[in-house]
CSV table of C-alpha atoms in Angstrom, one decimal:
chain,number,residue,atom,x,y,z
A,1,MET,CA,304.5,255.5,172.4
A,2,LEU,CA,307.6,257.1,170.9
A,3,GLU,CA,311.1,256.0,171.8
A,4,PRO,CA,312.8,258.4,174.3
A,5,ALA,CA,315.4,259.3,171.6
A,6,ARG,CA,312.7,260.4,169.2
A,7,ILE,CA,311.0,262.5,172.0
A,8,ALA,CA,314.3,264.2,172.6
A,9,GLU,CA,314.8,264.9,168.9
A,10,ILE,CA,311.3,266.6,168.7
A,11,ALA,CA,312.0,268.6,171.9
A,12,ASP,CA,315.3,269.8,170.4
A,13,GLU,CA,313.5,270.7,167.1
A,14,LEU,CA,311.0,272.8,169.0
A,15,VAL,CA,313.8,274.5,171.0
A,16,ALA,CA,315.5,275.4,167.7
A,17,ALA,CA,312.2,276.6,166.2
A,18,ASP,CA,311.7,278.9,169.2
A,19,ARG,CA,315.2,280.2,169.0
A,20,ASP,CA,315.2,280.7,165.2
A,21,ARG,CA,311.5,281.8,165.0
A,22,THR,CA,310.6,279.2,162.5
A,23,ILE,CA,307.7,276.9,161.7
A,24,VAL,CA,308.1,273.1,161.6
A,25,PRO,CA,305.9,270.5,159.8
A,26,LEU,CA,303.1,268.7,161.7
A,27,LEU,CA,304.6,266.4,164.3
A,28,THR,CA,301.6,264.0,163.9
A,29,ALA,CA,302.1,263.7,160.1
A,30,ARG,CA,305.7,262.7,160.7
A,31,ASN,CA,305.0,260.6,163.8
A,32,PRO,CA,301.5,259.0,163.2
A,33,ASP,CA,301.7,256.9,166.3
A,34,MET,CA,302.4,259.8,168.6
A,35,THR,CA,300.1,260.0,171.6
A,36,VAL,CA,299.0,262.7,174.1
A,37,ASP,CA,301.4,261.2,176.7
A,38,ASP,CA,304.2,261.5,174.1
A,39,ALA,CA,303.3,265.1,173.6
A,40,TYR,CA,303.5,266.0,177.3
A,41,ALA,CA,306.8,264.1,177.4
A,42,VAL,CA,308.1,266.4,174.6
A,43,GLN,CA,306.8,269.5,176.4
A,44,HIS,CA,308.4,268.4,179.7
A,45,LEU,CA,311.7,267.9,178.0
A,46,TRP,CA,311.4,271.2,176.1
A,47,ALA,CA,310.7,272.9,179.4
A,48,GLU,CA,313.8,271.3,181.0
A,49,ARG,CA,315.9,272.6,178.1
A,50,ARG,CA,314.6,276.1,178.8
A,51,ALA,CA,315.2,275.8,182.5
A,52,ALA,CA,318.7,274.6,181.9
A,53,ALA,CA,319.3,277.7,179.8
A,54,GLY,CA,318.4,279.9,182.8
A,55,ARG,CA,314.7,280.5,182.5
A,56,ARG,CA,312.4,280.0,185.6
A,57,ILE,CA,308.9,278.5,185.6
A,58,ILE,CA,306.5,280.9,187.2
A,59,GLY,CA,303.1,279.3,186.3
A,60,ARG,CA,301.0,277.3,183.9
A,61,LYS,CA,298.5,278.0,181.1
A,62,ILE,CA,295.3,276.1,180.3
A,63,GLY,CA,294.1,276.0,176.8
A,64,LEU,CA,291.0,274.9,174.9
A,65,THR,CA,288.7,275.1,177.9
A,66,SER,CA,285.8,276.9,176.2
A,67,LYS,CA,283.5,275.7,173.4
A,68,VAL,CA,284.4,278.7,171.3
A,69,MET,CA,288.1,277.8,171.4
A,70,GLN,CA,287.4,274.1,170.7
A,71,VAL,CA,285.4,275.0,167.7
A,72,ALA,CA,288.0,277.5,166.5
A,73,THR,CA,290.8,274.9,166.7
A,74,GLY,CA,288.9,271.6,166.0
A,75,ILE,CA,290.3,270.2,169.3
A,76,THR,CA,287.8,268.9,171.8
A,77,GLU,CA,289.7,268.6,175.1
A,78,PRO,CA,291.7,271.0,177.3
A,79,ASP,CA,295.5,271.1,177.4
A,80,TYR,CA,298.2,272.9,179.4
A,81,GLY,CA,301.6,274.5,179.0
A,82,VAL,CA,304.3,276.1,181.1
A,83,ILE,CA,304.8,279.8,181.7
A,84,PHE,CA,308.4,281.0,182.1
A,85,ASP,CA,309.6,284.3,183.7
A,86,ASP,CA,310.5,285.8,180.3
A,87,MET,CA,306.9,285.4,179.1
A,88,VAL,CA,305.4,288.0,181.5
A,89,ILE,CA,304.7,291.5,180.0
A,90,ASP,CA,303.1,294.5,181.7
A,91,SER,CA,300.1,296.2,180.3
A,92,GLY,CA,300.9,299.1,178.1
A,93,ALA,CA,304.2,297.6,176.8
A,94,SER,CA,305.4,297.4,173.2
A,95,VAL,CA,305.7,293.8,172.2
A,96,GLU,CA,308.3,292.6,169.7
A,97,PHE,CA,306.1,291.1,166.9
A,98,ASP,CA,309.0,289.0,165.4
A,99,ARG,CA,309.5,287.2,168.8
A,100,PHE,CA,306.5,285.0,167.9
A,101,SER,CA,305.1,282.9,165.1
A,102,ASN,CA,301.4,282.7,164.0
A,103,VAL,CA,300.7,285.6,166.4
A,104,ARG,CA,297.2,285.6,168.0
A,105,VAL,CA,295.7,287.1,171.2
A,106,GLU,CA,293.2,285.7,173.7
A,107,VAL,CA,291.3,287.2,176.6
A,108,GLU,CA,291.7,285.4,179.9
A,109,LEU,CA,291.8,285.6,183.7
A,110,ALA,CA,295.0,284.8,185.6
A,111,PHE,CA,294.7,283.2,189.0
A,112,VAL,CA,297.6,283.9,191.4
A,113,LEU,CA,297.9,281.2,194.0
A,114,GLU,CA,298.8,281.7,197.7
A,115,LYS,CA,298.5,278.0,198.5
A,116,PRO,CA,299.6,274.9,196.6
A,117,LEU,CA,297.1,272.7,194.8
A,118,GLN,CA,297.8,269.0,194.6
A,119,GLY,CA,295.5,266.6,192.6
A,120,PRO,CA,293.8,264.3,191.9
A,121,ASP,CA,290.7,265.5,193.9
A,122,VAL,CA,290.9,269.3,193.7
A,123,THR,CA,287.5,271.0,193.5
A,124,ILE,CA,286.4,274.5,192.6
A,125,PHE,CA,286.2,275.3,196.3
A,126,ASP,CA,289.9,274.3,196.8
A,127,VAL,CA,290.9,276.6,193.9
A,128,LEU,CA,289.0,279.6,195.3
A,129,ASP,CA,290.5,279.0,198.8
A,130,ALA,CA,294.0,278.7,197.3
A,131,THR,CA,293.8,281.9,195.2
A,132,ALA,CA,295.3,285.1,196.4
A,133,TYR,CA,293.7,287.2,193.7
A,134,VAL,CA,292.5,287.1,190.1
A,135,VAL,CA,293.8,289.6,187.5
A,136,PRO,CA,292.9,290.3,183.8
A,137,ALA,CA,295.3,289.0,181.2
A,138,LEU,CA,295.9,288.7,177.5
A,139,GLU,CA,297.6,285.5,176.2
A,140,ILE,CA,299.8,285.9,173.2
A,141,LEU,CA,299.8,282.6,171.2
A,142,ASN,CA,303.1,281.5,169.6
A,143,SER,CA,302.7,278.4,167.4
A,144,HIS,CA,305.9,276.8,166.0
A,145,ILE,CA,304.0,274.1,164.2
A,146,GLU,CA,302.1,274.6,160.9
A,147,MET,CA,298.5,275.4,161.6
A,148,THR,CA,296.6,273.3,159.1
A,149,GLY,CA,295.8,269.9,160.3
A,150,ARG,CA,297.0,270.4,163.8
A,151,THR,CA,295.9,268.0,166.5
A,152,ILE,CA,296.0,268.3,170.3
A,153,VAL,CA,299.2,266.2,170.1
A,154,ASP,CA,300.9,268.9,168.0
A,155,THR,CA,299.6,271.7,170.2
A,156,ILE,CA,300.6,270.1,173.5
A,157,SER,CA,304.1,269.3,172.2
A,158,ASP,CA,304.4,273.0,171.3
A,159,ASN,CA,303.9,274.1,174.9
A,160,ALA,CA,300.1,274.5,174.2
A,161,ALA,CA,301.1,277.5,171.9
A,162,MET,CA,302.1,279.6,174.9
A,163,GLY,CA,304.0,282.7,173.8
A,164,ALA,CA,303.6,285.3,176.5
A,165,MET,CA,301.0,286.9,178.8
A,166,VAL,CA,300.2,290.6,179.3
A,167,LEU,CA,298.9,291.4,182.8
A,168,GLY,CA,297.0,294.5,183.8
A,169,GLY,CA,293.7,295.8,185.1
A,170,ARG,CA,292.6,295.5,188.7
A,171,PRO,CA,293.4,292.5,190.8
A,172,VAL,CA,290.4,291.2,192.8
A,173,LYS,CA,289.8,288.7,195.5
A,174,VAL,CA,287.6,285.8,194.4
A,175,ASP,CA,284.8,286.9,196.7
A,176,GLU,CA,284.7,290.4,195.4
A,177,VAL,CA,283.1,289.6,192.0
A,178,ASP,CA,281.2,286.7,190.4
A,179,LEU,CA,284.0,285.4,188.3
A,180,ARG,CA,281.5,283.7,186.0
A,181,TRP,CA,280.2,287.0,184.8
A,182,VAL,CA,283.6,288.8,184.3
A,183,SER,CA,283.3,290.0,180.7
A,184,ALA,CA,285.7,291.6,178.2
A,185,LEU,CA,285.6,293.4,174.9
A,186,LEU,CA,288.7,292.7,172.8
A,187,SER,CA,289.7,295.4,170.3
A,188,ARG,CA,292.3,295.7,167.6
A,189,ASN,CA,293.2,299.3,166.5
A,190,GLN,CA,290.0,300.6,168.3
A,191,THR,CA,287.7,298.2,166.6
A,192,ILE,CA,286.0,295.5,168.7
A,193,GLU,CA,286.8,292.1,167.3
A,194,GLU,CA,285.7,289.7,170.0
A,195,SER,CA,283.8,289.6,173.3
A,196,GLY,CA,283.0,287.1,175.9
A,197,VAL,CA,282.3,286.1,179.5
A,198,ALA,CA,284.5,284.0,181.8
A,199,ALA,CA,281.7,281.4,182.4
A,200,ALA,CA,282.6,280.1,178.9
A,201,VAL,CA,285.6,278.5,180.6
A,202,LEU,CA,284.0,275.2,181.7
A,203,GLY,CA,281.1,277.1,183.4
A,204,HIS,CA,283.5,278.9,185.8
A,205,PRO,CA,287.1,279.8,185.3
A,206,ALA,CA,288.2,278.3,188.6
A,207,LEU,CA,287.1,274.9,187.2
A,208,GLY,CA,289.8,275.3,184.6
A,209,VAL,CA,292.4,275.6,187.4
A,210,ALA,CA,290.9,272.5,189.2
A,211,TRP,CA,291.1,270.6,185.9
A,212,LEU,CA,294.7,271.5,185.6
A,213,ALA,CA,295.7,270.5,189.2
A,214,ASN,CA,294.0,267.1,188.7
A,215,LYS,CA,295.6,266.6,185.2
A,216,LEU,CA,299.0,267.5,186.6
A,217,ALA,CA,298.6,264.8,189.3
A,218,GLN,CA,298.6,262.2,186.5
A,219,HIS,CA,302.1,263.4,185.6
A,220,ASP,CA,303.2,263.5,189.3
A,221,GLN,CA,303.2,267.3,189.3
A,222,SER,CA,301.3,270.0,191.2
A,223,LEU,CA,300.6,273.7,191.3
A,224,GLU,CA,302.8,275.7,193.7
A,225,ALA,CA,302.0,278.7,195.9
A,226,GLY,CA,303.0,282.0,194.1
A,227,GLN,CA,302.4,280.6,190.6
A,228,ILE,CA,300.3,282.3,188.0
A,229,ILE,CA,297.7,280.2,186.2
A,230,LEU,CA,296.1,281.4,183.0
A,231,ALA,CA,292.6,279.8,183.2
A,232,GLY,CA,291.7,279.7,179.5
A,233,SER,CA,290.3,282.0,176.9
A,234,PHE,CA,286.7,283.1,176.7
A,235,THR,CA,287.0,284.6,173.2
A,236,ARG,CA,288.2,283.1,170.0
A,237,PRO,CA,291.9,283.8,169.2
A,238,MET,CA,292.3,287.1,167.4
A,239,TRP,CA,295.1,287.4,164.7
A,240,VAL,CA,297.4,290.4,165.0
A,241,GLU,CA,299.9,292.0,162.8
A,242,ARG,CA,302.9,294.2,163.3
A,243,GLY,CA,301.7,297.7,164.2
A,244,ASP,CA,298.5,296.6,165.8
A,245,THR,CA,297.3,297.9,169.2
A,246,VAL,CA,295.4,295.4,171.2
A,247,HIS,CA,293.0,296.5,174.0
A,248,ALA,CA,290.9,294.4,176.3
A,249,ASP,CA,288.2,296.2,178.3
A,250,TYR,CA,287.2,294.2,181.4
A,251,ARG,CA,284.8,297.0,182.7
A,252,ASP,CA,285.1,297.0,186.5
A,253,LEU,CA,288.3,295.1,186.4
A,254,GLY,CA,290.0,297.7,184.2
A,255,ALA,CA,291.9,297.1,180.9
A,256,VAL,CA,294.9,295.3,179.4
A,257,THR,CA,296.7,296.7,176.4
A,258,CYS,CA,299.8,296.3,174.3
A,259,ARG,CA,301.2,297.2,170.9
A,260,PHE,CA,303.0,294.9,168.5
A,261,GLU,CA,306.1,296.6,167.0
């Protein structure tokens, strides 16, 4: 375990990287004894710094819940991060490319809760009962730590690479569709780059939310009514560049799109 002073130094370093849009060297290379608990402590302190600056937490993101994402990153367990109010973008918007580092996009489902979820024994049925609706989303990844050699400790510390989310398409109640079979085609500049189905997220995307509620209980936290939960990607991350138009077609659930300027 790292000393509290070192955890604070890392959190401040990541705050500065976010502000200055810079990349920092691997945390684990410079702190070889750093643990997952240390990483969540850094993330928590980083989030406190942002909240103190006037930002409001409106949800959580889950990462690395599908095999395709674990293979793509070399990381074999899920993680989570915090979603702030300034990270929500409407479909069709122009997105400032320079706002992010190592910019990639993932296809996800967002669960909007109408009831709180408190672990440690949350089940898929609790999640479905607590969900007001599910809506298509794109996650924009924002990595402030160098990519080569990253571990889950680096990623968690960096708020699980959460940059922003683009919401759109058609909101649906959980009993209107079989969420396992929600599918999407992810295109960049009118060329399909990735595709997938939501069952790739732990067999059912609601299981990702259950995992999150139970994981948060280990840190004396819970999910609140009204929060938005990004349940995890069911495609590999797609790299984007300035000028790219991204479009995710969810068929019956509509589409989500944005352009990076």
